[in-house]
Amino acid sequence: MQHHDVNASGIRSRTYPYTLRNIPAGQRELVDDMTEKFIGETIVVQETSAPEEYQIHSPYPLDDQQYEKLQQLCRLSAREKPPQPNKTPQESSESKGKAPVTGKDKRRSLAATPPKNRPDTLRIKNIPKDYTISQVEGSIGRKFKSVAKVHSLAALNADYNCATATFPNEVEYDFPNIQLERIRLDGNSVSNDPFDYDTEFKGLTPLYDAGEQASVDIVAVVGLGSHPFATFRSPEPKSDGMWLRDFLPQDIEHIRVILYGYLSRVDSSRSIETIEDIAKTLLNRLTHFRRATSTQKRPLILLGQSLGGLIVQECLVLSDPESRNRANLEEADPEATMIFDSWCGLVGFGIPIAGLNNPTLLAAVQGQPNQTLMNQLCANEEGEPSEYLQGLRARFEQCRLRRSRDYAPRILYFWEMLLSYPKLREGTSPESTLMVPPNSSTPGAQNFGLDSDHSGMVKYKNRGDELYEDVRNNMKKMIQQIEEK
């Protein structure tokens, strides 16, 4: 083990400082417990001079996803636990004459953490095609030392599959994330399986595949600051249902459903990506995925939630050869143009083509690398869309009209009818607002209002949820029209 010197403040000299925000005061012990379990070592936690902030000193660097995950774990735990007066290290280890609580005893004390209301979902990639669901569950169970339940198994390419799984017997907030970090550090020595594990769901994830019977691809893209999988998950406590994976394939036959995730963090972001950059990456990855599964010409429906809808529209514009010529862009990969030629439908949820109505968002990212993306996304002080959004609206309309020469794509647009409470850096705004007004309708779309706020439009409790039924019925009609063409 690497040796770390300790300075006068009790902080090891070779550590990496990180600030955890929006965690109530008086929760230093909780933050100490959660970070020790997440990182796997005892570390120093300090409250900063700013309200609801703690600084931790990690023995190794954390990437953006690890940092955000740790921050969320601390916030969730603090939400369920009343604040306690902070104690000195001596007071923390000696309470009413009892022996110090350290090591194994300290970790065991975390069992009192309130149970989470639903299981976390694990993604498993690079599963050899000859593995059955039972074999995958057995391998995952040995690796994570818990009973695993596989919910989906679909082709990733010609040689490998991709699965999603949960651990129904686990109740701790941090499962399987803590185990996953340790598995990554230990390598594949536990079960010697060839799988790759993650919970971030970045990139493309096939959630369901009807195989040779599949006649339509549905690719779903999430919005700003959202977890790709959790965005579409049931809000019901203890439910592991996710409508794109579990409900839609039961109601609409002959489809393949694919999820797309990307880094979209708001607070403390280090990304300089713009909407165009994210769209280019989506186009490139989707082109390669369809080539790897020999489905380049399959009819395609793109589904976008909020910012995801703008990314979808930009992706389609970039796949259109005429749009690229007009913008003096380099010639596209011929197979990328097949995305445009295969495009038959678009389903949008709260796409802010007229600008996102969240002025506090611009203030929150002031001076950050992602400020350019937020300026593209948000309406200005006068409530007008950005110059980028005005241009995208015009370019997408021309793109749609050009595609209509061969096939007029069906476009469904769902907009929110309930006000939302925007998330702020210091919590949630006390004032509600309509994040995306009805005038943000996508050009050429059929418009439908949903009795929901901005984020709830894509979260359905079960197959009997009225919002889901509205979306399903319209998507089913769209797909029937595509199959009849």
Coordinates of C-alpha atoms in Angstrom, one line a residue:
M1 CA 0.0 0.0 0.0
Q2 CA 1.3 3.5 -0.9
H3 CA 2.4 5.5 2.1
H4 CA 0.9 8.9 2.8
D5 CA 2.5 11.4 5.0
V6 CA 0.3 13.3 7.4
N7 CA 0.6 17.1 8.0
A8 CA -0.3 19.1 11.1
S9 CA -4.0 19.3 10.1
G10 CA -4.3 15.5 9.9
I11 CA -4.5 15.5 6.1
R12 CA -2.2 13.2 4.2
S13 CA 0.2 15.2 2.0
R14 CA -0.5 13.2 -1.2
T15 CA -4.3 13.4 -1.5
Y16 CA -6.8 14.8 -3.9
P17 CA -9.3 17.4 -2.4
Y18 CA -12.9 17.5 -3.6
T19 CA -15.8 19.7 -2.4
L20 CA -19.2 18.1 -1.8
R21 CA -22.1 20.6 -2.0
N22 CA -25.8 20.8 -1.0
I23 CA -25.3 18.6 2.0
P24 CA -26.9 20.0 5.2
A25 CA -24.7 21.2 8.0
G26 CA -24.2 18.9 11.0
Q27 CA -23.7 15.8 8.8
R28 CA -19.9 15.5 8.9
E29 CA -20.0 12.0 10.5
L30 CA -22.4 10.8 7.8
V31 CA -20.2 12.2 5.1
D32 CA -17.2 10.6 6.8
D33 CA -19.0 7.2 6.8
M34 CA -20.2 7.4 3.2
T35 CA -16.9 8.5 1.8
E36 CA -14.9 5.9 3.7
K37 CA -17.2 3.2 2.4
F38 CA -17.1 4.6 -1.2
I39 CA -13.4 5.1 -1.4
G40 CA -12.4 2.1 0.8
E41 CA -10.1 4.0 3.1
T42 CA -10.3 6.3 6.1
I43 CA -10.1 9.9 4.9
V44 CA -10.3 13.4 6.3
V45 CA -13.6 15.3 6.0
Q46 CA -13.8 19.0 6.8
E47 CA -16.8 21.4 6.8
T48 CA -15.9 24.5 4.7
S49 CA -16.8 28.1 5.5
A50 CA -19.5 28.0 2.8
P51 CA -22.9 26.7 3.9
E52 CA -23.7 23.0 3.2
E53 CA -20.2 22.2 1.9
Y54 CA -17.7 19.6 2.9
Q55 CA -14.2 19.0 1.7
I56 CA -12.8 15.5 1.5
H57 CA -9.3 14.4 0.8
S58 CA -9.2 11.2 -1.4
P59 CA -6.1 9.0 -1.6
Y60 CA -6.7 8.7 -5.4
P61 CA -8.3 10.9 -8.0
L62 CA -12.0 10.6 -8.8
D63 CA -13.4 11.1 -12.3
D64 CA -16.5 13.2 -12.9
Q65 CA -18.9 10.2 -12.6
Q66 CA -17.3 8.9 -9.4
Y67 CA -17.4 12.4 -7.8
E68 CA -21.1 13.0 -8.8
K69 CA -22.0 9.5 -7.5
L70 CA -20.4 10.1 -4.1
Q71 CA -22.0 13.5 -3.9
Q72 CA -25.5 12.0 -4.6
L73 CA -25.0 9.2 -2.1
C74 CA -24.2 11.7 0.6
R75 CA -27.2 13.9 -0.3
L76 CA -29.6 11.0 -0.3
S77 CA -28.3 9.7 3.1
A78 CA -28.4 13.2 4.6
R79 CA -32.0 13.6 3.4
E80 CA -33.1 10.7 5.5
K81 CA -31.0 11.4 8.6
P82 CA -31.5 14.4 11.0
P83 CA -28.3 16.5 11.4
Q84 CA -26.1 15.7 14.3
P85 CA -23.7 18.0 16.1
N86 CA -20.2 17.6 14.7
K87 CA -17.7 15.9 17.0
T88 CA -14.0 16.0 17.3
P89 CA -12.1 12.9 16.2
Q90 CA -11.7 11.9 19.8
E91 CA -15.5 12.4 20.5
S92 CA -16.4 10.5 17.4
S93 CA -14.5 7.4 18.6
E94 CA -15.4 7.6 22.3
S95 CA -19.1 7.9 23.2
K96 CA -20.3 7.5 26.8
G97 CA -17.3 5.5 27.7
K98 CA -17.7 3.0 24.8
A99 CA -14.7 1.6 22.9
P100 CA -13.7 3.5 19.7
V101 CA -15.9 2.5 16.6
T102 CA -13.4 1.8 13.9
G103 CA -12.7 -0.6 11.0
K104 CA -15.1 -3.5 10.6
D105 CA -17.4 -2.2 13.5
K106 CA -17.7 1.2 11.9
R107 CA -18.6 -0.3 8.5
R108 CA -21.2 -2.5 10.1
S109 CA -22.8 0.5 11.7
L110 CA -23.8 1.7 8.3
A111 CA -26.4 -1.0 8.1
A112 CA -28.6 1.5 10.0
T113 CA -28.7 3.7 6.9
P114 CA -32.3 4.0 5.7
P115 CA -33.1 1.6 2.9
K116 CA -33.3 3.0 -0.6
N117 CA -36.7 3.0 -2.3
R118 CA -35.6 1.0 -5.4
P119 CA -32.7 -1.0 -6.7
D120 CA -29.8 0.5 -8.6
T121 CA -29.3 -0.9 -12.1
L122 CA -26.0 -2.4 -13.3
R123 CA -25.0 -2.5 -17.0
I124 CA -22.9 -5.4 -18.2
K125 CA -21.2 -5.3 -21.5
N126 CA -19.1 -7.7 -23.6
I127 CA -21.0 -10.8 -22.7
P128 CA -20.1 -13.6 -25.1
K129 CA -23.1 -14.6 -27.2
D130 CA -23.1 -18.2 -25.9
Y131 CA -23.9 -17.0 -22.3
T132 CA -27.4 -17.7 -21.1
I133 CA -29.3 -15.4 -18.8
S134 CA -28.8 -17.9 -16.0
Q135 CA -25.0 -18.0 -16.6
V136 CA -24.9 -14.2 -16.6
E137 CA -26.8 -14.0 -13.3
G138 CA -24.5 -16.6 -11.8
S139 CA -21.3 -14.8 -12.9
I140 CA -22.6 -11.4 -11.7
G141 CA -23.7 -12.9 -8.4
R142 CA -20.3 -14.4 -7.7
K143 CA -18.6 -11.1 -8.6
F144 CA -20.8 -8.9 -6.4
K145 CA -21.5 -11.6 -3.8
S146 CA -25.2 -11.1 -4.0
V147 CA -28.2 -12.6 -5.9
A148 CA -28.5 -10.9 -9.3
K149 CA -31.6 -10.5 -11.5
V150 CA -31.0 -9.9 -15.3
H151 CA -33.7 -7.8 -16.8
S152 CA -32.5 -7.5 -20.4
L153 CA -30.0 -9.3 -22.7
A154 CA -29.5 -7.8 -26.2
A155 CA -26.9 -7.8 -28.9
L156 CA -24.1 -5.3 -28.6
N157 CA -22.4 -6.4 -31.8
A158 CA -21.9 -9.7 -33.8
D159 CA -19.9 -11.3 -31.0
Y160 CA -21.2 -9.9 -27.7
N161 CA -24.3 -9.0 -25.8
C162 CA -25.2 -6.3 -23.3
A163 CA -27.4 -6.9 -20.2
T164 CA -29.0 -4.8 -17.4
A165 CA -29.3 -6.3 -13.9
T166 CA -30.3 -5.4 -10.3
F167 CA -29.7 -7.0 -6.9
P168 CA -33.2 -7.3 -5.4
N169 CA -31.9 -8.4 -1.9
E170 CA -29.7 -5.3 -1.4
V171 CA -31.0 -2.3 0.5
E172 CA -28.0 -0.1 1.0
Y173 CA -27.8 3.2 -0.9
D174 CA -24.4 2.5 -2.3
F175 CA -24.9 -1.0 -3.7
P176 CA -23.5 -1.9 -6.2
N177 CA -21.4 1.2 -6.6
I178 CA -19.0 0.6 -3.7
Q179 CA -18.5 -3.0 -4.8
L180 CA -18.0 -1.9 -8.4
E181 CA -15.2 0.5 -7.5
R182 CA -13.4 -2.2 -5.6
I183 CA -13.9 -4.7 -8.4
R184 CA -12.3 -2.2 -10.8
L185 CA -9.3 -1.8 -8.5
D186 CA -9.0 -5.6 -8.0
G187 CA -9.4 -6.5 -11.6
N188 CA -11.2 -9.7 -12.7
S189 CA -9.6 -11.9 -10.1
V190 CA -12.9 -12.8 -8.3
S191 CA -14.8 -14.8 -10.9
N192 CA -12.6 -14.4 -14.0
D193 CA -15.5 -13.4 -16.2
P194 CA -14.9 -11.3 -19.3
F195 CA -17.6 -8.8 -18.6
D196 CA -17.3 -5.0 -18.3
Y197 CA -19.5 -3.4 -15.5
D198 CA -20.8 0.1 -15.0
T199 CA -23.7 2.1 -13.6
E200 CA -23.2 5.3 -15.6
F201 CA -24.9 4.1 -18.9
K202 CA -22.8 6.4 -21.1
G203 CA -22.9 5.7 -24.8
L204 CA -25.3 3.2 -26.4
T205 CA -27.1 0.5 -24.4
P206 CA -29.4 -1.9 -26.2
L207 CA -32.3 -2.5 -23.8
Y208 CA -34.5 -4.8 -25.9
D209 CA -34.1 -6.6 -29.2
A210 CA -36.7 -8.6 -31.1
G211 CA -33.9 -10.0 -33.1
E212 CA -34.6 -10.9 -36.7
Q213 CA -38.2 -9.9 -36.2
A214 CA -37.3 -6.3 -35.3
S215 CA -38.4 -3.9 -38.0
V216 CA -37.9 -0.6 -36.3
D217 CA -35.1 0.9 -34.1
I218 CA -36.0 3.3 -31.2
V219 CA -33.1 5.3 -29.9
A220 CA -33.8 7.4 -26.7
V221 CA -31.6 10.3 -25.7
V222 CA -31.7 11.9 -22.2
G223 CA -31.7 15.5 -21.2
L224 CA -29.5 17.8 -19.1
G225 CA -28.0 16.6 -15.8
S226 CA -29.9 13.3 -16.0
H227 CA -28.8 9.8 -15.4
P228 CA -29.6 8.0 -18.7
F229 CA -31.3 5.0 -17.2
A230 CA -32.9 6.6 -14.2
T231 CA -34.5 9.3 -16.4
F232 CA -37.0 6.8 -17.8
R233 CA -37.4 4.6 -14.6
S234 CA -40.6 4.1 -12.7
P235 CA -41.0 6.5 -9.8
E236 CA -42.7 3.8 -7.7
P237 CA -40.9 2.8 -4.5
K238 CA -39.1 -0.5 -4.8
S239 CA -39.9 -0.7 -8.5
D240 CA -37.2 -1.7 -11.0
G241 CA -39.5 -1.0 -14.0
M242 CA -38.2 1.1 -16.9
W243 CA -40.8 1.7 -19.6
L244 CA -38.5 1.7 -22.6
R245 CA -37.1 -1.7 -21.5
D246 CA -40.0 -3.4 -19.7
F247 CA -43.4 -1.8 -20.8
L248 CA -43.0 -0.8 -24.5
P249 CA -41.7 -4.2 -25.8
Q250 CA -44.8 -5.8 -24.3
D251 CA -47.1 -3.4 -26.1
I252 CA -45.3 -2.9 -29.4
E253 CA -43.9 -5.9 -31.3
H254 CA -40.9 -6.0 -33.7
I255 CA -38.8 -3.3 -32.1
R256 CA -35.3 -2.8 -30.8
V257 CA -34.9 -0.2 -28.1
I258 CA -31.5 1.6 -27.5
L259 CA -30.6 4.1 -24.8
Y260 CA -28.0 6.8 -25.3
G261 CA -26.2 8.6 -22.4
Y262 CA -23.6 11.3 -22.3
L263 CA -21.9 13.5 -19.7
S264 CA -24.3 16.4 -19.0
R265 CA -23.4 17.4 -15.5
V266 CA -24.3 21.0 -14.6
D267 CA -22.5 21.8 -11.3
S268 CA -18.6 21.7 -11.4
S269 CA -18.6 20.5 -15.0
R270 CA -15.2 20.4 -16.8
S271 CA -16.8 19.7 -20.2
I272 CA -16.5 22.2 -23.1
E273 CA -18.9 20.2 -25.3
T274 CA -21.6 22.0 -27.2
I275 CA -24.8 20.6 -28.5
E276 CA -23.2 20.1 -31.9
D277 CA -20.3 18.1 -30.3
I278 CA -22.7 15.8 -28.4
A279 CA -24.8 15.3 -31.6
K280 CA -21.7 14.4 -33.7
T281 CA -20.6 11.8 -31.2
L282 CA -24.1 10.3 -31.1
L283 CA -24.2 10.2 -34.9
N284 CA -20.8 8.5 -35.0
R285 CA -21.6 5.9 -32.4
L286 CA -25.0 5.1 -33.8
T287 CA -23.6 4.7 -37.2
H288 CA -21.0 2.2 -35.9
F289 CA -23.5 0.4 -33.8
R290 CA -25.9 -0.2 -36.7
R291 CA -23.0 -1.3 -38.9
A292 CA -21.8 -3.8 -36.2
T293 CA -25.3 -5.3 -36.0
S294 CA -25.9 -5.2 -39.8
T295 CA -29.0 -2.9 -39.4
Q296 CA -27.9 0.2 -41.3
K297 CA -31.1 0.4 -43.4
R298 CA -33.6 -0.4 -40.6
P299 CA -36.3 2.3 -40.1
L300 CA -35.3 4.6 -37.2
I301 CA -37.2 6.5 -34.6
L302 CA -35.3 9.0 -32.4
L303 CA -36.7 9.9 -29.0
G304 CA -35.4 12.9 -27.1
Q305 CA -36.1 14.3 -23.6
S306 CA -35.5 18.0 -23.2
L307 CA -31.9 18.7 -24.2
G308 CA -31.9 15.2 -25.7
G309 CA -34.4 16.4 -28.2
L310 CA -32.2 19.2 -29.4
I311 CA -29.3 16.7 -29.7
V312 CA -31.5 14.4 -31.8
Q313 CA -32.5 17.2 -34.1
E314 CA -28.8 18.3 -34.5
C315 CA -27.8 14.7 -35.2
L316 CA -30.4 14.4 -38.0
V317 CA -29.2 17.7 -39.5
L318 CA -25.6 16.5 -39.4
S319 CA -26.6 13.2 -41.2
D320 CA -28.3 15.1 -44.0
P321 CA -25.8 15.6 -46.9
E322 CA -27.5 18.8 -48.2
S323 CA -27.4 20.4 -44.7
R324 CA -23.7 19.6 -44.4
N325 CA -23.1 21.1 -47.9
R326 CA -24.9 24.3 -47.0
A327 CA -22.9 24.6 -43.7
N328 CA -19.6 24.0 -45.6
L329 CA -18.9 20.9 -43.4
E330 CA -16.7 18.1 -44.5
E331 CA -18.4 15.2 -46.3
A332 CA -20.1 12.8 -44.0
D333 CA -19.4 9.1 -43.7
P334 CA -21.6 7.5 -46.4
E335 CA -23.0 5.2 -43.6
A336 CA -23.8 8.2 -41.5
T337 CA -26.0 9.5 -44.3
M338 CA -27.9 6.2 -43.9
I339 CA -29.1 7.5 -40.6
F340 CA -30.9 10.3 -42.5
D341 CA -32.2 7.9 -45.1
S342 CA -33.6 5.6 -42.4
W343 CA -35.2 8.3 -40.3
C344 CA -38.9 7.7 -40.1
G345 CA -40.0 9.3 -36.8
L346 CA -39.2 11.6 -33.9
V347 CA -40.7 11.6 -30.4
G348 CA -40.0 14.7 -28.3
F349 CA -40.7 15.4 -24.6
G350 CA -40.3 19.0 -23.6
I351 CA -37.8 19.9 -26.3
P352 CA -36.8 23.6 -25.5
I353 CA -36.4 24.7 -29.2
A354 CA -37.7 28.1 -28.0
G355 CA -35.3 28.1 -25.0
L356 CA -35.3 26.5 -21.6
N357 CA -37.0 28.8 -19.0
N358 CA -34.5 28.5 -16.2
P359 CA -32.5 31.7 -15.6
T360 CA -30.9 30.4 -12.5
L361 CA -29.1 27.8 -14.6
L362 CA -27.1 30.4 -16.4
A363 CA -26.0 31.9 -13.1
A364 CA -25.0 28.5 -11.7
V365 CA -22.6 27.8 -14.5
Q366 CA -21.1 31.3 -14.8
G367 CA -17.4 30.9 -15.6
Q368 CA -17.6 27.1 -16.0
P369 CA -16.4 25.3 -19.1
N370 CA -20.0 24.3 -19.9
Q371 CA -21.3 27.9 -20.0
T372 CA -21.4 27.8 -23.8
L373 CA -23.7 24.8 -23.8
M374 CA -26.0 26.5 -21.3
N375 CA -26.1 29.7 -23.3
Q376 CA -27.2 27.6 -26.3
L377 CA -29.9 25.9 -24.3
C378 CA -31.5 28.6 -22.2
A379 CA -33.8 31.5 -23.2
N380 CA -32.2 34.9 -22.6
E381 CA -33.4 37.6 -20.1
E382 CA -36.1 38.7 -22.6
G383 CA -37.4 35.1 -22.9
E384 CA -36.1 34.8 -26.5
P385 CA -34.3 31.7 -27.8
S386 CA -30.6 31.8 -28.3
E387 CA -29.1 32.4 -31.7
Y388 CA -28.1 28.8 -31.8
L389 CA -31.7 27.6 -31.2
Q390 CA -33.1 29.9 -33.8
G391 CA -30.6 28.5 -36.3
L392 CA -31.3 24.9 -35.3
R393 CA -35.1 25.3 -35.7
A394 CA -34.6 26.6 -39.3
R395 CA -32.0 23.9 -40.2
F396 CA -34.1 21.1 -38.8
E397 CA -37.2 22.3 -40.6
Q398 CA -35.3 22.2 -43.9
C399 CA -33.9 18.8 -43.0
R400 CA -37.4 17.5 -42.4
L401 CA -38.7 18.8 -45.7
R402 CA -35.8 17.2 -47.6
R403 CA -36.5 13.9 -45.9
S404 CA -40.2 14.2 -46.9
R405 CA -39.2 13.9 -50.5
D406 CA -38.8 10.2 -50.0
Y407 CA -40.8 9.6 -46.7
A408 CA -42.5 12.2 -44.5
P409 CA -41.2 11.4 -41.0
R410 CA -43.9 11.2 -38.2
I411 CA -43.1 13.7 -35.4
L412 CA -44.8 13.5 -32.0
Y413 CA -44.2 16.3 -29.5
F414 CA -45.3 16.0 -25.9
W415 CA -45.3 19.1 -23.7
E416 CA -45.7 19.6 -20.0
M417 CA -48.9 21.0 -18.5
L418 CA -47.7 21.3 -14.9
L419 CA -45.2 23.8 -13.5
S420 CA -41.8 22.6 -12.3
Y421 CA -39.5 23.7 -9.5
P422 CA -36.1 24.2 -11.1
K423 CA -33.0 22.8 -9.3
L424 CA -30.6 25.4 -8.1
R425 CA -27.0 25.1 -6.9
E426 CA -28.2 25.4 -3.3
G427 CA -31.2 23.1 -3.7
T428 CA -34.7 23.5 -5.3
S429 CA -36.2 26.8 -6.2
P430 CA -39.3 27.7 -4.1
E431 CA -40.9 29.3 -7.2
S432 CA -42.5 27.1 -9.9
T433 CA -42.2 27.8 -13.6
L434 CA -43.1 26.3 -16.9
M435 CA -39.7 25.1 -18.0
V436 CA -40.7 24.6 -21.7
P437 CA -43.8 26.4 -22.8
P438 CA -46.1 25.1 -25.6
N439 CA -44.5 27.5 -28.2
S440 CA -41.5 25.2 -28.2
S441 CA -43.3 22.8 -30.5
T442 CA -41.0 21.0 -32.9
P443 CA -41.6 22.0 -36.6
G444 CA -44.0 19.6 -38.3
A445 CA -45.1 17.9 -35.1
Q446 CA -48.4 16.6 -33.8
N447 CA -48.7 18.2 -30.3
F448 CA -50.0 16.6 -27.2
G449 CA -50.1 17.9 -23.6
L450 CA -49.2 15.6 -20.7
D451 CA -50.5 16.2 -17.2
S452 CA -46.9 16.3 -15.8
D453 CA -44.0 18.5 -14.9
H454 CA -40.9 18.7 -17.0
S455 CA -39.0 15.6 -15.7
G456 CA -42.1 13.5 -15.0
M457 CA -43.2 13.3 -18.6
V458 CA -40.9 10.3 -19.1
K459 CA -41.4 8.5 -15.8
Y460 CA -44.3 6.1 -15.7
K461 CA -45.3 4.0 -12.7
N462 CA -46.5 0.9 -14.7
R463 CA -48.2 -0.2 -17.9
G464 CA -51.5 1.2 -16.6
D465 CA -50.1 4.7 -16.1
E466 CA -52.3 7.1 -18.1
L467 CA -49.3 9.1 -19.3
Y468 CA -47.6 6.0 -20.5
E469 CA -50.8 4.9 -22.3
D470 CA -51.0 8.3 -24.1
V471 CA -47.4 8.0 -25.2
R472 CA -47.6 4.3 -26.1
N473 CA -50.8 4.6 -28.2
N474 CA -49.3 7.4 -30.3
M475 CA -46.0 5.6 -30.7
K476 CA -47.8 2.4 -31.7
K477 CA -49.7 4.3 -34.4
M478 CA -46.5 5.8 -35.7
I479 CA -44.8 2.4 -35.9
Q480 CA -47.8 0.9 -37.7
Q481 CA -47.6 3.6 -40.3
I482 CA -43.9 3.0 -40.7
E483 CA -44.3 -0.7 -41.1
E484 CA -47.0 -0.1 -43.7
K485 CA -45.0 2.2 -45.9

